[in-house]
Amino acid sequence: MNKKDDIKGLKETLAELFSAQKLAVLSSYGNGQPYASLIAFTATDDLKHIIFATTRATRKFANLASEPKSALLIDNRSNDEKDFSRAMAATALGRAEEVRGAQRKSFLDMFLKKHPHLKEFVSSPSCALMVVSVEKYYVVNRFQNVQELHMP
Amino acid sequence: MNYVISLCDVQKDNRVRVGGKSYALAVMMQKEMNVPAAVAITTDAYDRYVNETGLRTKIMMELSRKTNDDVRWEELWDTSLRIRNMFVNTPFPPKLYETIKESVDTYYNGKSVVVRSSAPGEDTSETSFAGLHASYVNVRGAESVIEHIKLVWASLWSDSSLLYRKELGLDEFRSSMAVVVQEIIEGVVSGIGFGQHPNDPARCVIEAVYGLNQGLVDGTLEPDRWILDRADGTIISHTPAVRSHAVSPSEEGTALTSLPPELKDRPPLNDENVREIYRLVMKAEQIFGLPQDVEWTMKNSIMYMLQSRPITTLAGKDKDEKRGWYLSLKRSFENLRTMRHKIEDELIPALQKETDDLLKADLPALSDHQILDEAARRRDIFDKWKKIYWEYFIPFAHGMRLFGTVYNDAVRPSDPYEYMSLLSTGDMVSLQRNDILQEMASHIRDNDTLSHDLKAGDYSDILFSSLLKKLISSHGDLLCRSLHCREEIPDIVNLIIEMASAPANRRAGRQELKQREQIFLSYFNGQKKRDAAEMLDIARSSYRMRDNDNIYMGRLKARVLETENELTQRSGTAVSGQSSAGHFDSLSLTVNEPVSDDTFEDTRAGSRVRYRQITGQPAGPGIGSGYARVIKTVADLMTFKKGEVLVCDSIDPNMTFVVPLASGIVERRGGMLIHGAIIAREYGLPCVTGILKATEVIKTGDPVTVDGYLGIIIIGA
């Protein structure tokens, strides 16, 4: 296998993981304190963007507004012993911002295609559609194998 | 849950829980064939043990270090050893222990038994493999029986099982193992019967030896062999063996004993015995519906069936020769003993003599025609020795493996590789070479101006120049392209100056060796103690040879290259594969392990992928960090700097002179007994092996951390 295949394979693996998983853990930071939240997400096909929604009154929104640098964890654990050998986890590092303008419709469609039951939630004026532009993924499988994927 | 079932009570719906062997024995017993009294320890017991102790998860994690396809065959033995050690060191849940102990006491009350594997599914012709799982003969007392049950369980994950993992459907979540505990029948004659000859469907085969069956099954004893007509049992031929020994029960376990002279000349079976075995084999076939592979034993003229299973179809048709070859590396103690004498007393002296003879030739004096002939002759000599290397030297490495198992069973160390520390007695040729280099380095350290003089090309220092002479005369042919090392001396001297710049790693201390040896031997008594001592001695020889054979072969190789260099000079053209790669890369001793030399372009849509952490096999405990030096040519070795991490595809003892400078070793080839791991242990360096594509994903200059405890490497600061 050469490196091109490595990249392709890794991206395919990530795409599969992202389409199979509905929820991610989002890390944000504010007032000197890291903060973790469970969110519903979707990822663009090119894996460059991870989209989620949050109401503007939340701590995570406030944190991201003041510090856009954030991390997401997406994994496929099933909470049993097999996880130690078979689960994989992807950590995405990037910058979060609210989606506005022309992009909003396509990102919203993408998000609702995966989470149709969240239509009312996302449509609420108090809710912001957010996007994390991913700079780097850390992909962990078989317990201790770690690969780093840099996004352009 | 029913953990113990007597064979008399086995029903069809217990078939999976008692495993193939027990089930077949139960059926034969119920059809009134003579079968030793036995109980089955069901798969429920295995399942409870691995689930309650958490072992199932541990096995799972051990097996998932790498994907199946990425595991090299040598690594399977390591994996298997680690799993085996987990079983040895994980106590039974108390209730399970009590239940089994009570049953064993009730049924056998201190009598001698045989503890054998009985894997579910092994009674079908698709998955019937001989010799995958363990059997223990002459085990006495409930406590010992229970310990041996664990060892049989562990053999579910033996290296051979792992090798045939796919075919066996071996799965860490579902696979389980039953055990049969049989009353021992101290047969005077034992053997096997094949209902159908593997190569001739119209015939069947019966083999017999004096004593117990173990000697025949593990290949120690040559059996008498009869070929019969399958249709009516007519004896077609009898091939007598050279009968010399028999395996018989000893105080505990079995021992090989000499046959009395009157038995040596008498076949173990008469014609009537042969026909009786034929009838038993056919009866078994009638019961089970397929030609059978049976084991039997005879005591007081009564024939007992020890097991019956369908004839293996798969192993015979195995297209993967490498697997077959790997399985053939397992050698018995007896076989290793014979091999050792052949290697030490015969082969190595002959190899050295042949190399020395070549050294005497005056190549420049030969005519062009003669030098061509000489080059061809040397190639032939090398090829001959390469065959011997594969036939004798490589299989002899099993001595270390066998000792490892003996050691771990007796001592039960938490580190499954602790036994390695007993093997190193410091007398490997590569270490002697390194010691000279260290002596030279230390002389430079003690003399303020010497380093400066040497850098200026002044080698007149008396001690230094005499050591240099000693180094080149005894090891120069491995370091250099020409006999006198003229071209390479500056590189070698620079390397030694580097070694002097900071104290290099010293070889691990040997003070405890004797003490450890005594501790090991204290676990045995009587004949067993003598055997253990000899086993250790053979393992040490095997350890030494593992390294030395490459050095001796390297010296012969240097003589082959010498003629080729002479040819090159005369013809003025380069001989391919020699100059750039460094001479240890041509005339390779390994086969079929191609290394990809892809150079990577990070072009795809601008993404870049980087390995951050990779799991391999722990091969030398410790943690070390440093910049990587990826070894692809001799030049990479010569520019090695103190504190760097040596990263290589597969290190050869001819390359290990830089190891004292390294802060860790990373090797693509996996396994505990590869040269990188052995030399790392000698210097107490952290070592991780089995890092796939090591020399491709790691670049010279990358910061690397080698975690030799967990068997992982971390790339990047």
mmCIF file with all atom_site columns, C-alpha atoms in Angstrom, chain B residues 113-177:
data_model
loop_
_atom_site.group_PDB
_atom_site.id
_atom_site.type_symbol
_atom_site.label_atom_id
_atom_site.label_alt_id
_atom_site.label_comp_id
_atom_site.label_asym_id
_atom_site.label_entity_id
_atom_site.label_seq_id
_atom_site.pdbx_PDB_ins_code
_atom_site.Cartn_x
_atom_site.Cartn_y
_atom_site.Cartn_z
_atom_site.occupancy
_atom_site.B_iso_or_equiv
_atom_site.pdbx_formal_charge
_atom_site.auth_seq_id
_atom_site.auth_comp_id
_atom_site.auth_asym_id
_atom_site.auth_atom_id
_atom_site.pdbx_PDB_model_num
ATOM 1  C CA . VAL B 1 113 ? -4.238  -39.158 33.767 1.00 0.00 ? 113 VAL B CA 1
ATOM 2  C CA . VAL B 1 114 ? -3.799  -37.718 30.312 1.00 0.00 ? 114 VAL B CA 1
ATOM 3  C CA . VAL B 1 115 ? -5.089  -34.166 29.777 1.00 0.00 ? 115 VAL B CA 1
ATOM 4  C CA . ARG B 1 116 ? -5.943  -33.543 26.133 1.00 0.00 ? 116 ARG B CA 1
ATOM 5  C CA . SER B 1 117 ? -7.580  -30.862 24.068 1.00 0.00 ? 117 SER B CA 1
ATOM 6  C CA . SER B 1 118 ? -11.063 -31.417 22.716 1.00 0.00 ? 118 SER B CA 1
ATOM 7  C CA . ALA B 1 119 ? -11.902 -28.448 20.535 1.00 0.00 ? 119 ALA B CA 1
ATOM 8  C CA . PRO B 1 120 ? -15.463 -27.998 19.347 1.00 0.00 ? 120 PRO B CA 1
ATOM 9  C CA . GLY B 1 121 ? -15.682 -28.672 15.649 1.00 0.00 ? 121 GLY B CA 1
ATOM 10 C CA . GLU B 1 122 ? -12.418 -30.566 15.423 1.00 0.00 ? 122 GLU B CA 1
ATOM 11 C CA . ASP B 1 123 ? -14.336 -33.730 14.531 1.00 0.00 ? 123 ASP B CA 1
ATOM 12 C CA . THR B 1 124 ? -15.334 -32.416 11.141 1.00 0.00 ? 124 THR B CA 1
ATOM 13 C CA . SER B 1 125 ? -13.072 -33.150 8.222  1.00 0.00 ? 125 SER B CA 1
ATOM 14 C CA . GLU B 1 126 ? -12.844 -29.488 7.237  1.00 0.00 ? 126 GLU B CA 1
ATOM 15 C CA . THR B 1 127 ? -11.345 -28.343 10.491 1.00 0.00 ? 127 THR B CA 1
ATOM 16 C CA . SER B 1 128 ? -9.441  -31.361 11.629 1.00 0.00 ? 128 SER B CA 1
ATOM 17 C CA . PHE B 1 129 ? -5.813  -30.424 12.104 1.00 0.00 ? 129 PHE B CA 1
ATOM 18 C CA . ALA B 1 130 ? -3.342  -32.609 13.853 1.00 0.00 ? 130 ALA B CA 1
ATOM 19 C CA . GLY B 1 131 ? -1.007  -31.175 16.423 1.00 0.00 ? 131 GLY B CA 1
ATOM 20 C CA . LEU B 1 132 ? -2.505  -27.726 16.908 1.00 0.00 ? 132 LEU B CA 1
ATOM 21 C CA . HIS B 1 133 ? -3.429  -28.134 20.516 1.00 0.00 ? 133 HIS B CA 1
ATOM 22 C CA . ALA B 1 134 ? -1.653  -29.457 23.549 1.00 0.00 ? 134 ALA B CA 1
ATOM 23 C CA . SER B 1 135 ? -1.828  -32.835 25.295 1.00 0.00 ? 135 SER B CA 1
ATOM 24 C CA . TYR B 1 136 ? -0.189  -33.740 28.579 1.00 0.00 ? 136 TYR B CA 1
ATOM 25 C CA . VAL B 1 137 ? 0.546   -37.323 29.504 1.00 0.00 ? 137 VAL B CA 1
ATOM 26 C CA . ASN B 1 138 ? 0.948   -38.677 33.024 1.00 0.00 ? 138 ASN B CA 1
ATOM 27 C CA . VAL B 1 139 ? -0.406  -35.856 35.121 1.00 0.00 ? 139 VAL B CA 1
ATOM 28 C CA . ARG B 1 140 ? -1.165  -36.666 38.750 1.00 0.00 ? 140 ARG B CA 1
ATOM 29 C CA . GLY B 1 141 ? -3.268  -34.942 41.400 1.00 0.00 ? 141 GLY B CA 1
ATOM 30 C CA . ALA B 1 142 ? -6.191  -32.548 40.993 1.00 0.00 ? 142 ALA B CA 1
ATOM 31 C CA . GLU B 1 143 ? -4.068  -29.444 41.370 1.00 0.00 ? 143 GLU B CA 1
ATOM 32 C CA . SER B 1 144 ? -1.696  -30.448 38.609 1.00 0.00 ? 144 SER B CA 1
ATOM 33 C CA . VAL B 1 145 ? -4.580  -31.619 36.413 1.00 0.00 ? 145 VAL B CA 1
ATOM 34 C CA . ILE B 1 146 ? -6.186  -28.192 36.751 1.00 0.00 ? 146 ILE B CA 1
ATOM 35 C CA . GLU B 1 147 ? -2.943  -26.412 35.844 1.00 0.00 ? 147 GLU B CA 1
ATOM 36 C CA . HIS B 1 148 ? -2.680  -28.591 32.762 1.00 0.00 ? 148 HIS B CA 1
ATOM 37 C CA . ILE B 1 149 ? -6.287  -27.864 31.832 1.00 0.00 ? 149 ILE B CA 1
ATOM 38 C CA . LYS B 1 150 ? -5.236  -24.218 31.657 1.00 0.00 ? 150 LYS B CA 1
ATOM 39 C CA . LEU B 1 151 ? -2.317  -25.075 29.394 1.00 0.00 ? 151 LEU B CA 1
ATOM 40 C CA . VAL B 1 152 ? -4.622  -27.022 27.086 1.00 0.00 ? 152 VAL B CA 1
ATOM 41 C CA . TRP B 1 153 ? -6.990  -24.051 27.037 1.00 0.00 ? 153 TRP B CA 1
ATOM 42 C CA . ALA B 1 154 ? -4.095  -21.769 26.186 1.00 0.00 ? 154 ALA B CA 1
ATOM 43 C CA . SER B 1 155 ? -3.258  -23.997 23.230 1.00 0.00 ? 155 SER B CA 1
ATOM 44 C CA . LEU B 1 156 ? -6.486  -22.843 21.613 1.00 0.00 ? 156 LEU B CA 1
ATOM 45 C CA . TRP B 1 157 ? -4.264  -19.825 20.834 1.00 0.00 ? 157 TRP B CA 1
ATOM 46 C CA . SER B 1 158 ? -1.122  -21.756 19.916 1.00 0.00 ? 158 SER B CA 1
ATOM 47 C CA . ASP B 1 159 ? 0.997   -20.370 17.112 1.00 0.00 ? 159 ASP B CA 1
ATOM 48 C CA . SER B 1 160 ? -0.147  -23.182 14.839 1.00 0.00 ? 160 SER B CA 1
ATOM 49 C CA . SER B 1 161 ? -3.788  -22.393 15.587 1.00 0.00 ? 161 SER B CA 1
ATOM 50 C CA . LEU B 1 162 ? -3.159  -18.739 14.861 1.00 0.00 ? 162 LEU B CA 1
ATOM 51 C CA . LEU B 1 163 ? -1.471  -19.741 11.609 1.00 0.00 ? 163 LEU B CA 1
ATOM 52 C CA . TYR B 1 164 ? -4.648  -21.513 10.530 1.00 0.00 ? 164 TYR B CA 1
ATOM 53 C CA . ARG B 1 165 ? -6.903  -18.973 12.169 1.00 0.00 ? 165 ARG B CA 1
ATOM 54 C CA . LYS B 1 166 ? -9.044  -18.396 9.097  1.00 0.00 ? 166 LYS B CA 1
ATOM 55 C CA . GLU B 1 167 ? -9.555  -22.050 8.244  1.00 0.00 ? 167 GLU B CA 1
ATOM 56 C CA . LEU B 1 168 ? -10.337 -22.871 11.856 1.00 0.00 ? 168 LEU B CA 1
ATOM 57 C CA . GLY B 1 169 ? -12.745 -19.972 12.166 1.00 0.00 ? 169 GLY B CA 1
ATOM 58 C CA . LEU B 1 170 ? -10.803 -19.042 15.294 1.00 0.00 ? 170 LEU B CA 1
ATOM 59 C CA . ASP B 1 171 ? -12.557 -16.095 16.839 1.00 0.00 ? 171 ASP B CA 1
ATOM 60 C CA . GLU B 1 172 ? -11.645 -14.518 20.144 1.00 0.00 ? 172 GLU B CA 1
ATOM 61 C CA . PHE B 1 173 ? -15.272 -13.745 20.953 1.00 0.00 ? 173 PHE B CA 1
ATOM 62 C CA . ARG B 1 174 ? -16.736 -17.160 20.301 1.00 0.00 ? 174 ARG B CA 1
ATOM 63 C CA . SER B 1 175 ? -13.988 -19.774 20.244 1.00 0.00 ? 175 SER B CA 1
ATOM 64 C CA . SER B 1 176 ? -13.844 -22.059 23.206 1.00 0.00 ? 176 SER B CA 1
ATOM 65 C CA . MET B 1 177 ? -12.081 -25.233 24.239 1.00 0.00 ? 177 MET B CA 1
#
